[in-house]
XYZ file of C-alpha atoms in Angstrom:
708
model
C -0.637 36.323 0.304
C -3.413 35.958 -2.258
C -4.681 32.437 -2.888
C -4.564 30.747 -6.292
C -7.114 28.370 -7.829
C -5.970 25.462 -5.689
C -7.766 27.059 -2.745
C -10.993 25.658 -4.215
C -9.708 22.069 -4.108
C -10.026 19.471 -1.341
C -6.744 17.622 -1.854
C -4.410 18.321 1.108
C -1.489 18.424 -1.331
C -3.110 20.991 -3.608
C -4.183 23.057 -0.618
C -0.577 23.133 0.605
C 0.206 25.087 -2.583
C -2.889 27.298 -2.560
C -0.975 30.369 -1.331
C 2.068 30.001 -3.580
C 2.675 33.019 -5.857
C 2.600 30.499 -8.726
C -0.636 30.738 -10.734
C -1.462 27.072 -10.237
C -4.325 25.294 -11.993
C -5.726 21.905 -11.025
C -5.731 19.225 -13.728
C -8.658 20.048 -15.991
C -10.078 21.754 -19.060
C -9.511 25.308 -17.829
C -5.751 24.808 -17.724
C -5.647 22.852 -20.981
C -7.615 25.528 -22.831
C -5.348 28.269 -21.484
C -2.251 26.430 -22.744
C -3.776 25.929 -26.169
C -5.180 29.438 -26.589
C -2.002 31.160 -25.370
C 0.293 28.627 -27.118
C 2.321 28.018 -23.968
C 3.996 24.881 -22.675
C 2.580 23.272 -19.543
C 4.604 22.805 -16.369
C 3.114 19.802 -14.588
C 4.096 19.236 -10.969
C 2.990 15.941 -9.392
C 3.451 15.001 -5.750
C 1.570 14.221 -2.554
C 1.034 15.936 0.767
C 3.469 13.880 2.870
C 6.284 13.964 0.302
C 9.419 15.432 1.930
C 11.132 16.635 -1.256
C 7.836 18.102 -2.455
C 7.931 20.314 0.638
C 11.539 21.268 -0.069
C 10.830 22.210 -3.682
C 7.827 24.264 -2.636
C 9.878 26.261 -0.135
C 12.822 26.752 -2.465
C 11.075 27.230 -5.816
C 7.314 27.726 -5.725
C 7.370 30.204 -2.822
C 10.071 32.272 -4.538
C 8.308 35.373 -5.989
C 10.841 35.899 -8.785
C 10.701 32.282 -9.962
C 6.912 32.278 -9.693
C 6.681 35.425 -11.811
C 8.776 33.796 -14.551
C 6.633 30.651 -14.402
C 3.420 32.635 -14.692
C 4.723 34.446 -17.764
C 6.144 31.534 -19.723
C 4.190 28.368 -18.851
C 0.774 27.199 -17.660
C 1.281 25.607 -14.243
C -0.708 22.518 -13.247
C -0.508 20.790 -9.878
C -1.636 17.155 -9.436
C -1.996 15.011 -6.330
C -0.656 11.636 -7.442
C -2.721 9.856 -4.806
C -5.926 11.332 -6.219
C -4.917 10.853 -9.846
C -2.654 7.809 -10.188
C -3.707 7.614 -13.841
C -2.077 10.979 -14.591
C 0.943 10.096 -12.484
C 1.416 6.715 -14.166
C 1.567 8.160 -17.694
C 4.099 10.859 -16.931
C 6.155 8.681 -14.600
C 6.614 6.274 -17.508
C 7.750 9.199 -19.643
C 10.128 10.427 -16.948
C 11.664 6.983 -16.540
C 12.128 6.775 -20.318
C 13.906 10.161 -20.292
C 16.089 9.733 -17.209
C 16.135 6.054 -16.279
C 14.572 6.771 -12.886
C 11.592 8.452 -11.284
C 10.239 9.856 -8.050
C 8.408 12.763 -6.500
C 8.015 15.616 -6.843
C 7.708 14.903 -10.540
C 8.474 17.984 -12.650
C 7.353 17.671 -16.261
C 7.212 20.091 -19.173
C 4.485 19.316 -21.712
C 3.306 20.668 -25.036
C -0.136 22.367 -25.004
C -1.655 19.034 -26.047
C -0.078 17.457 -22.923
C 2.732 15.498 -24.581
C 5.891 15.372 -22.419
C 9.194 16.711 -23.740
C 11.354 17.276 -20.634
C 11.198 15.947 -17.092
C 12.948 15.634 -13.751
C 12.109 15.037 -10.101
C 13.233 17.577 -7.488
C 14.863 20.591 -9.132
C 16.798 23.111 -6.991
C 16.105 26.818 -7.511
C 19.468 27.519 -9.181
C 22.197 25.374 -10.695
C 24.616 23.893 -8.179
C 26.978 20.914 -7.909
C 26.516 20.060 -11.577
C 22.735 19.949 -11.261
C 20.639 22.281 -13.407
C 18.468 24.726 -11.494
C 14.796 25.475 -12.067
C 15.488 29.070 -13.124
C 17.874 27.972 -15.856
C 15.649 25.094 -17.029
C 12.608 27.359 -17.259
C 14.567 29.943 -19.225
C 15.953 27.309 -21.598
C 12.489 25.788 -22.180
C 11.142 29.249 -23.016
C 14.009 29.957 -25.413
C 13.612 26.685 -27.318
C 9.818 26.976 -27.347
C 10.005 30.423 -28.967
C 12.919 29.744 -31.338
C 12.736 26.026 -32.226
C 9.254 24.859 -31.302
C 9.190 22.034 -33.833
C 12.003 20.234 -32.036
C 9.937 20.233 -28.840
C 6.826 19.069 -30.656
C 8.785 16.248 -32.299
C 10.213 15.160 -28.938
C 6.729 15.173 -27.437
C 5.381 13.091 -30.289
C 8.211 10.540 -30.022
C 7.674 10.148 -26.288
C 3.921 9.851 -26.734
C 4.425 7.133 -29.329
C 6.750 5.329 -26.896
C 4.045 5.492 -24.220
C 1.474 4.070 -26.633
C 3.789 1.193 -27.501
C 4.496 0.604 -23.817
C 0.798 0.201 -23.081
C 0.183 -2.167 -26.000
C 0.830 -5.920 -26.046
C 4.380 -6.566 -27.212
C 3.934 -10.198 -28.206
C 1.523 -13.086 -28.444
C 0.088 -14.376 -25.192
C 2.422 -16.713 -23.309
C 1.352 -19.718 -21.261
C 2.573 -19.729 -17.664
C 3.498 -22.673 -15.454
C 5.190 -23.520 -12.163
C 8.700 -22.915 -13.532
C 7.930 -19.185 -13.364
C 7.398 -19.516 -9.613
C 10.831 -21.138 -9.340
C 12.391 -18.319 -11.348
C 10.745 -15.764 -9.105
C 12.086 -17.496 -6.010
C 15.588 -17.661 -7.490
C 15.456 -13.928 -8.252
C 14.588 -13.116 -4.643
C 17.394 -15.367 -3.410
C 19.878 -13.468 -5.584
C 18.745 -10.078 -4.321
C 18.524 -11.070 -0.645
C 20.778 -9.212 1.800
C 22.183 -12.037 3.920
C 23.772 -9.623 6.383
C 20.881 -7.277 7.193
C 17.865 -9.005 5.547
C 15.649 -7.409 2.941
C 16.018 -7.438 -0.812
C 18.546 -5.220 -2.583
C 20.565 -2.408 -1.069
C 19.750 0.970 0.409
C 17.256 2.510 0.382
C 15.257 -0.483 1.575
C 11.518 -0.621 1.094
C 9.147 -3.086 2.783
C 7.439 -4.368 -0.438
C 4.955 -6.726 1.220
C 4.085 -8.354 -2.123
C 7.425 -10.166 -1.813
C 6.244 -11.842 1.398
C 2.895 -12.662 -0.206
C 4.731 -14.691 -2.832
C 7.483 -16.196 -0.685
C 5.096 -17.449 2.001
C 3.037 -19.149 -0.708
C 6.144 -20.561 -2.352
C 7.135 -22.048 0.999
C 3.650 -23.478 1.457
C 3.772 -24.959 -2.032
C 7.297 -26.388 -2.029
C 8.444 -26.621 1.569
C 11.535 -24.579 0.645
C 12.664 -23.190 4.005
C 14.740 -20.410 2.448
C 11.554 -18.763 1.185
C 10.261 -18.712 4.755
C 13.488 -17.701 6.493
C 14.170 -14.779 4.132
C 10.701 -13.427 4.826
C 10.744 -13.905 8.595
C 14.230 -12.422 8.956
C 13.186 -9.384 6.928
C 10.001 -8.849 8.951
C 12.002 -9.037 12.189
C 14.676 -6.679 10.862
C 12.080 -4.110 9.785
C 10.372 -4.252 13.159
C 13.610 -4.106 15.155
C 14.996 -1.177 13.176
C 14.119 2.489 13.141
C 11.578 1.858 10.402
C 9.134 0.864 13.121
C 7.656 3.450 15.493
C 8.454 1.718 18.795
C 6.526 4.283 20.827
C 3.308 4.744 18.867
C 3.182 1.775 16.502
C 3.116 1.665 12.715
C 5.763 1.429 10.018
C 7.564 4.359 8.440
C 7.890 4.456 4.668
C 11.364 2.982 4.114
C 14.906 2.802 5.473
C 17.529 5.081 3.972
C 20.350 2.719 4.998
C 21.000 -0.989 4.518
C 20.610 -1.770 8.245
C 16.988 -0.568 8.584
C 18.098 2.019 11.161
C 17.405 5.443 9.628
C 13.904 5.699 8.158
C 12.132 8.137 5.943
C 9.573 8.987 8.613
C 6.309 9.342 6.697
C 3.667 6.706 7.397
C 1.448 5.477 4.570
C -1.834 3.636 5.046
C -1.042 1.132 2.292
C 2.114 0.038 4.114
C 0.221 -0.544 7.352
C -2.501 -2.574 5.656
C -0.170 -4.826 3.715
C 2.396 -5.359 6.470
C -0.296 -6.308 8.969
C -1.292 -9.129 6.609
C 2.357 -10.208 6.265
C 2.825 -10.383 10.048
C -0.484 -12.206 10.490
C 0.496 -14.793 7.889
C 3.852 -15.197 9.627
C 1.907 -15.809 12.853
C -0.198 -18.494 11.137
C 2.855 -20.219 9.664
C 5.099 -20.167 12.741
C 2.677 -20.007 15.657
C 4.983 -17.336 17.120
C 3.017 -14.732 19.086
C 5.635 -12.091 18.263
C 4.245 -11.628 14.761
C 0.692 -11.385 16.011
C 1.648 -8.753 18.581
C 3.290 -6.568 15.926
C 0.151 -6.838 13.778
C -2.005 -5.952 16.782
C 0.177 -2.929 17.563
C -0.119 -1.602 13.995
C -3.890 -2.112 13.916
C -4.229 -0.287 17.244
C -2.184 2.603 15.809
C -4.442 2.838 12.739
C -7.554 2.826 14.924
C -6.108 5.550 17.135
C -4.577 7.910 14.586
C -5.703 7.037 11.061
C -9.456 6.442 11.331
C -12.230 8.808 10.257
C -15.038 9.170 12.841
C -17.459 7.560 10.380
C -15.230 4.592 9.661
C -12.937 5.211 6.664
C -9.151 5.300 6.999
C -6.926 8.318 6.368
C -4.088 8.212 3.863
C -0.807 9.256 5.485
C 1.174 11.120 8.130
C 4.034 13.421 7.180
C 7.714 12.740 7.756
C 8.467 16.241 9.016
C 6.914 18.370 11.730
C 7.637 21.601 13.585
C 10.519 21.565 16.047
C 8.384 23.334 18.628
C 4.975 24.907 19.050
C 6.394 28.447 19.042
C 7.600 28.327 15.425
C 5.266 26.068 13.406
C 6.933 26.947 10.078
C 10.349 25.678 11.127
C 10.047 21.979 10.360
C 12.394 19.024 10.346
C 12.066 15.435 9.258
C 11.738 13.057 12.207
C 11.262 15.826 14.762
C 8.206 14.059 16.165
C 9.892 10.659 16.479
C 13.513 11.221 17.583
C 14.910 11.708 21.088
C 17.950 13.186 22.752
C 19.735 11.373 25.546
C 18.883 14.255 27.867
C 15.144 14.097 27.114
C 14.993 10.399 27.874
C 16.929 10.858 31.104
C 14.458 13.505 32.248
C 11.330 11.526 31.401
C 12.264 8.026 32.589
C 13.166 6.720 36.015
C 16.729 5.528 36.510
C 15.677 1.891 36.298
C 13.557 2.515 33.205
C 16.311 4.482 31.511
C 18.882 1.784 32.165
C 16.732 -0.837 30.444
C 15.495 1.503 27.704
C 18.973 2.741 26.827
C 20.394 -0.727 26.415
C 17.366 -2.113 24.571
C 17.049 0.706 22.023
C 20.705 1.611 21.566
C 20.484 5.125 23.069
C 23.722 7.124 22.997
C 24.569 10.438 24.621
C 25.819 11.869 21.321
C 22.974 10.320 19.306
C 22.869 6.908 17.650
C 22.567 7.958 13.999
C 26.224 7.918 13.072
C 25.353 6.057 9.875
C 22.881 8.754 8.817
C 23.848 9.357 5.171
C 22.437 12.898 5.074
C 23.479 14.158 8.501
C 19.867 15.006 9.324
C 19.821 13.887 12.951
C 22.943 15.061 14.822
C 22.647 14.394 18.535
C 19.354 12.532 18.176
C 18.453 8.912 18.781
C 16.225 6.818 16.534
C 14.816 3.949 18.557
C 15.932 0.563 17.271
C 16.254 -2.708 19.115
C 19.865 -3.722 19.695
C 19.432 -6.104 22.624
C 16.680 -8.651 23.198
C 14.577 -8.666 26.348
C 16.060 -12.004 27.363
C 19.704 -10.935 27.056
C 18.898 -7.631 28.719
C 17.270 -9.426 31.652
C 20.391 -11.551 32.046
C 22.646 -8.487 31.939
C 20.525 -6.575 34.470
C 20.141 -9.676 36.639
C 16.383 -9.519 36.621
C 13.495 -11.363 34.968
C 12.263 -10.968 31.394
C 8.896 -10.010 32.817
C 10.458 -7.156 34.747
C 12.245 -5.932 31.606
C 8.970 -6.100 29.672
C 7.268 -3.981 32.320
C 10.081 -1.405 32.383
C 10.042 -1.019 28.616
C 6.240 -0.819 28.496
C 6.088 1.870 31.187
C 8.860 3.778 29.396
C 6.969 3.729 26.100
C 3.807 4.945 27.819
C 5.666 7.884 29.352
C 7.277 8.777 26.032
C 3.934 8.520 24.264
C 2.524 11.073 26.689
C 5.467 13.438 26.176
C 5.378 13.018 22.408
C 1.679 13.830 22.219
C 2.524 17.384 23.327
C 4.927 17.925 20.413
C 3.700 19.557 17.193
C 1.945 16.794 15.276
C 3.033 15.766 11.782
C 0.621 16.795 9.040
C -2.183 14.268 8.547
C -3.409 13.646 5.010
C -7.012 12.968 5.929
C -8.423 12.056 2.539
C -10.036 8.637 2.263
C -8.997 6.625 -0.804
C -11.008 3.561 -1.800
C -7.990 1.515 -2.922
C -5.979 1.983 0.265
C -9.080 1.468 2.390
C -9.580 -1.848 0.625
C -6.107 -2.939 1.758
C -6.841 -1.835 5.313
C -10.229 -3.574 5.381
C -8.386 -6.796 4.481
C -5.918 -6.204 7.309
C -8.595 -5.650 9.946
C -10.655 -8.607 8.710
C -7.647 -10.915 8.853
C -6.681 -9.368 12.196
C -10.004 -10.568 13.579
C -9.543 -14.037 12.095
C -6.048 -14.584 13.508
C -6.151 -12.534 16.724
C -9.849 -13.029 17.554
C -10.323 -9.342 18.414
C -13.877 -8.246 17.698
C -12.829 -4.569 17.561
C -10.849 -5.362 14.423
C -13.868 -6.911 12.707
C -15.983 -3.916 13.702
C -13.381 -1.571 12.180
C -13.381 -3.493 8.897
C -17.189 -3.470 8.742
C -17.452 0.238 9.563
C -14.912 1.131 6.881
C -16.636 -1.035 4.279
C -19.981 0.482 5.207
C -18.549 3.996 4.957
C -17.126 3.345 1.490
C -20.261 1.710 0.127
C -22.701 4.285 1.504
C -20.609 7.413 0.942
C -18.551 6.674 -2.175
C -20.724 4.249 -4.147
C -23.591 6.680 -4.646
C -25.933 6.067 -7.600
C -24.016 2.915 -8.512
C -20.930 4.927 -9.482
C -17.915 4.195 -7.288
C -15.778 7.255 -6.595
C -12.135 7.198 -5.565
C -11.697 9.929 -2.970
C -13.578 11.400 -0.009
C -12.415 14.424 1.929
C -14.137 17.114 3.960
C -17.576 16.000 2.841
C -16.691 15.880 -0.862
C -16.740 12.689 -2.933
C -14.860 13.011 -6.206
C -12.934 11.312 -9.031
C -14.088 8.209 -10.863
C -12.767 5.045 -9.246
C -10.019 3.269 -11.140
C -9.022 -0.375 -11.444
C -7.035 -0.466 -8.191
C -10.002 0.996 -6.297
C -12.301 -1.745 -7.521
C -9.759 -4.553 -7.145
C -8.514 -3.664 -3.654
C -12.062 -3.023 -2.399
C -13.306 -6.318 -3.843
C -10.416 -8.118 -2.130
C -11.272 -6.357 1.131
C -14.935 -7.372 0.864
C -14.024 -11.002 0.126
C -11.749 -11.018 3.175
C -14.494 -9.350 5.216
C -16.974 -12.024 4.159
C -14.573 -14.793 5.173
C -14.099 -13.096 8.548
C -17.704 -12.157 9.325
C -19.497 -14.710 7.114
C -22.182 -12.108 6.433
C -23.446 -12.836 2.939
C -23.951 -9.154 2.002
C -20.194 -8.639 1.703
C -19.854 -11.558 -0.722
C -22.817 -10.358 -2.765
C -21.322 -6.877 -3.036
C -17.918 -8.239 -4.031
C -19.524 -10.191 -6.886
C -21.494 -7.124 -8.013
C -18.360 -4.942 -7.995
C -16.331 -7.619 -9.764
C -18.831 -7.791 -12.616
C -18.719 -4.004 -12.883
C -14.907 -4.036 -12.799
C -14.876 -6.455 -15.709
C -17.319 -4.331 -17.712
C -15.373 -1.107 -17.118
C -11.751 -2.217 -17.385
C -11.276 -5.692 -18.847
C -9.641 -6.038 -22.266
C -11.620 -8.882 -23.797
C -9.444 -8.867 -26.917
C -6.030 -9.361 -25.335
C -6.642 -10.057 -21.654
C -5.719 -8.032 -18.610
C -7.366 -4.950 -17.162
C -6.887 -1.334 -18.158
C -6.162 0.968 -15.242
C -8.884 3.451 -16.203
C -12.262 3.388 -17.909
C -11.148 5.763 -20.669
C -13.505 8.533 -19.555
C -10.797 11.255 -19.358
C -9.718 12.262 -22.891
C -6.748 14.171 -21.447
C -5.023 10.896 -20.474
C -2.589 10.211 -23.321
C -2.599 6.415 -23.089
C -4.732 3.793 -21.388
C -2.244 1.763 -19.393
C -2.261 -1.748 -17.945
C -0.077 -1.610 -14.839
C 1.822 -4.833 -14.141
C 4.531 -3.862 -11.643
C 3.893 -4.944 -8.059
C 5.789 -2.280 -6.135
C 5.036 -0.591 -2.826
C 1.419 -1.358 -3.666
C 0.354 -4.364 -5.710
C -0.812 -3.575 -9.219
C -4.530 -3.355 -9.824
C -4.170 -6.172 -12.348
C -2.562 -8.663 -9.969
C -5.232 -8.162 -7.297
C -8.069 -8.109 -9.854
C -6.931 -11.461 -11.261
C -6.707 -13.010 -7.787
C -10.198 -11.709 -6.961
C -11.530 -13.338 -10.135
C -10.063 -16.686 -9.097
C -11.298 -16.477 -5.496
C -14.804 -15.514 -6.545
C -14.814 -18.294 -9.141
C -14.198 -20.764 -6.307
C -16.887 -19.167 -4.143
C -19.592 -18.831 -6.790
C -18.771 -21.488 -9.367
C -18.492 -18.804 -12.082
C -16.138 -20.382 -14.624
C -16.231 -17.182 -16.671
C -14.172 -15.495 -13.941
C -11.576 -18.272 -14.194
C -11.332 -17.849 -17.954
C -10.778 -14.089 -17.624
C -8.026 -14.717 -15.079
C -6.315 -17.332 -17.256
C -6.358 -15.004 -20.253
C -4.824 -12.267 -18.121
C -2.007 -14.537 -16.965
C -1.238 -15.282 -20.612
C -1.286 -11.572 -21.492
C 1.292 -10.837 -18.793
C 3.047 -14.152 -19.395
C 6.124 -12.724 -21.108
C 6.727 -10.249 -18.292
C 6.203 -12.999 -15.727
C 8.755 -15.165 -17.508
C 11.407 -12.474 -17.970
C 11.033 -10.377 -14.794
C 9.150 -12.492 -12.226
C 10.515 -10.602 -9.202
C 8.842 -7.432 -10.481
C 5.445 -9.175 -10.497
C 5.533 -10.704 -7.017
C 1.797 -10.410 -6.382
C 1.117 -11.947 -9.790
C 3.300 -14.858 -8.662
C 1.166 -15.237 -5.535
C -1.918 -15.316 -7.749
C -0.297 -17.786 -10.127
C 0.410 -20.073 -7.179
C -3.324 -20.015 -6.405
C -4.164 -20.667 -10.054
C -1.834 -23.671 -10.321
C -3.069 -25.251 -7.087
C -6.277 -27.093 -6.376
C -8.009 -24.521 -4.193
C -10.118 -25.944 -1.384
C -13.611 -24.832 -0.530
C -14.038 -24.996 3.241
C -17.775 -24.938 3.822
C -19.256 -24.702 7.296
C -22.903 -25.567 7.826
C -24.250 -23.960 10.961
C -25.272 -20.717 12.576
C -22.765 -17.866 12.227
C -22.199 -17.105 15.933
C -22.755 -20.557 17.350
C -19.821 -21.650 19.593
C -19.447 -24.850 17.573
C -19.235 -22.881 14.323
C -16.659 -20.560 15.866
C -14.598 -23.515 17.125
C -14.390 -24.903 13.581
C -13.515 -21.479 12.166
C -10.765 -20.962 14.758
C -9.165 -24.152 13.519
C -9.286 -22.865 9.938
C -8.081 -19.352 10.780
C -5.171 -20.494 12.930
C -3.491 -22.061 9.887
C -1.835 -20.654 6.806
C -3.876 -22.225 4.008
C -3.549 -19.679 1.199
C -5.241 -21.662 -1.561
C -8.687 -21.895 -0.076
C -11.993 -20.087 0.284
C -14.347 -20.129 3.280
C -18.127 -20.298 2.935
C -20.882 -20.457 5.540
C -24.088 -22.270 4.615
C -26.256 -21.090 7.487
C -29.925 -21.762 7.976
C -31.026 -18.452 6.476
C -30.377 -16.078 3.631
C -26.681 -16.922 3.383
C -27.463 -20.487 2.362
C -30.077 -19.295 -0.138
C -27.584 -16.987 -1.841
C -24.830 -19.620 -1.904
C -27.203 -22.201 -3.352
C -28.061 -19.743 -6.141
C -24.342 -19.575 -6.929
C -23.543 -23.268 -6.416
C -26.590 -25.574 -6.267
C -24.326 -28.344 -4.943
C -24.444 -26.696 -1.498
C -28.050 -27.879 -1.074
C -26.570 -31.328 -0.346
C -24.462 -30.107 2.586
C -26.270 -30.403 5.893
C -25.538 -30.158 9.596
C -24.783 -33.550 11.119
C -27.056 -34.278 14.065
C -28.127 -30.656 14.011
C -24.618 -29.431 14.892
C -22.155 -27.206 13.017
C -20.292 -29.262 10.447
C -17.219 -28.660 8.277
C -16.839 -29.871 4.697
C -13.399 -29.690 3.029
C -13.878 -29.860 -0.730
C -11.956 -29.534 -4.001
C -14.031 -28.650 -7.057
C -17.004 -29.265 -4.771
C -16.026 -32.903 -4.268
C -15.916 -33.157 -0.484
C -14.173 -35.371 2.005
C -16.155 -36.851 4.845
C -17.765 -34.091 6.903
C -16.771 -33.544 10.517
C -17.993 -31.758 13.607
C -14.674 -32.301 15.397
C -12.098 -29.450 15.195
C -9.288 -32.004 15.628
C -10.417 -33.972 12.579
C -10.797 -30.708 10.664
C -7.224 -29.830 11.621
C -6.037 -33.111 10.108
C -7.983 -32.462 6.902
C -6.547 -28.949 6.619
C -3.011 -30.272 7.032
C -3.583 -32.509 4.032
C -4.550 -29.643 1.705
C -1.927 -28.995 -0.956
C 0.910 -31.098 0.531
C 4.218 -29.291 0.148
C 6.035 -30.155 -3.047
C 3.174 -32.109 -4.597
C 1.103 -29.361 -6.273
């Protein structure tokens, strides 16, 4: 079949549609000019390469020659990868939610030639069925109204565009924020908590790591044990359920049921990065090695399957894959990850199978009886139903023996699974998601003391800064040798956060210097000095209808919430009070939303907790790789002290740079020529110490629970 214009693109999602009979255009002037000159509506389809329902709609609608012919005659068809262009996606998702009350992907939008939305939906079946309008009928109706009553469409488009403009504008005067908002946020999470199965809300259940970011900090601030227990129970439930890949590591996208058993099988890089941090913080708070081992397993998975040879991290793995190598077009969700009873029997020894079956709830008829869509008849999704300890007691053996049996079983299954058709890999490298993953690997080194994790963070940061920051212009996406698309707020904010975390892990001053440079550029490109807050884009694309300020902390944190936290952290590290003032103004801009819907701004709440505390500067004087320096840092990194920054005043360039930021550091010296720790607030320091035990006592005194 002849290729369309998408064949010239690099996006894996656009390339998936390059051989559709639809005359697709990428987002750009060529398509816009065609719509205007031919006076045709635009059909805008937005999705991403690992989106299951995007695949379904392609097979049912866009590969249908008759439907494609009608599309080519009546509309100009534009395809957008939402992961490449979140700015486009954000505008039209807001419009879709205004029209229908919900959203999702694939997003199917009809626009006027000047790109104003007038009708939208998500997945649309090819023909009407079960009370749901079909694409054929919708397309025909749009064409009829466009030719017979065009003004009504234009008026609808104008009304929706005006709504979008109002949505992106400040709705009230700035509102001061205080600690009562943190209490309201906590109360909202308590109300939505599922006491039976853990997690927040009902099915489908998403991880939403920003919730843990806030709740862990609320626990640290107040000592409220419910904030901790809700988080730990949810992390354990997600790991124990089918949402975790118990053979290969890594978290699937979400659970379709309330019990975390049946996942949507795609794996997203941003989930891995954020959840690693959540498990590492749980390890710091509890001292329980379980949480650290889960984090280690996820990081090993990312290194093995999601890492570019030059250091960046890939974006996602698909939920569906071919059932066998003989028929690659016949695909099914979960085919790569699910098992029949017979397969397991054939692969494992009798002793292994006995333990594996009981541990993971394997049933001869399949264990997915609660599957709401009937997708997995006869198959088993691995989920932990019996602990190693209780299993050892039942089998009359030791826990160590059970551990060995399960480990050998997983190794065998990993080998068998590697011969199955692999899920599609979206191998584009996105700056924003790489920033999240750099943070995860940096913190993985701090908590787990694995040098390979630090090396991975440094290689990824180096790849981004040498490949995608060319000529001082940060770009968003790399794939197949091509760097493209101006970086947006989330790219800057998440990368800055990653570089700050990388500095605190490696204590190499270049990462801190670069984070400051990027932060200043982020402010110049995106900050709204009139009202506060950051715009999501730099306003360089005139086709974007409105310049938004995202505030919702969903599956990913908003660019604004991370940008504000970066401002506050860098203010503590460099003494730049201007950064603090920008952050405070941003909190006031989003103050009304924080007051009325705090649960929706969970990462903002985590940042507000930092803002309302007295952050500590933990300054080590000494050589970076000296055993005494490392002993002091291990004491710091073993604890959950969220409202702090770490600085190393070494005997070289690092000290010189820090002294240029904060001259006060000139007064901090090594005692008796040995590595020394200073614990300070507003650069007023307690007595210095060389003893890790004394440092531990000082750290325990920081921000006593309930007294902030």
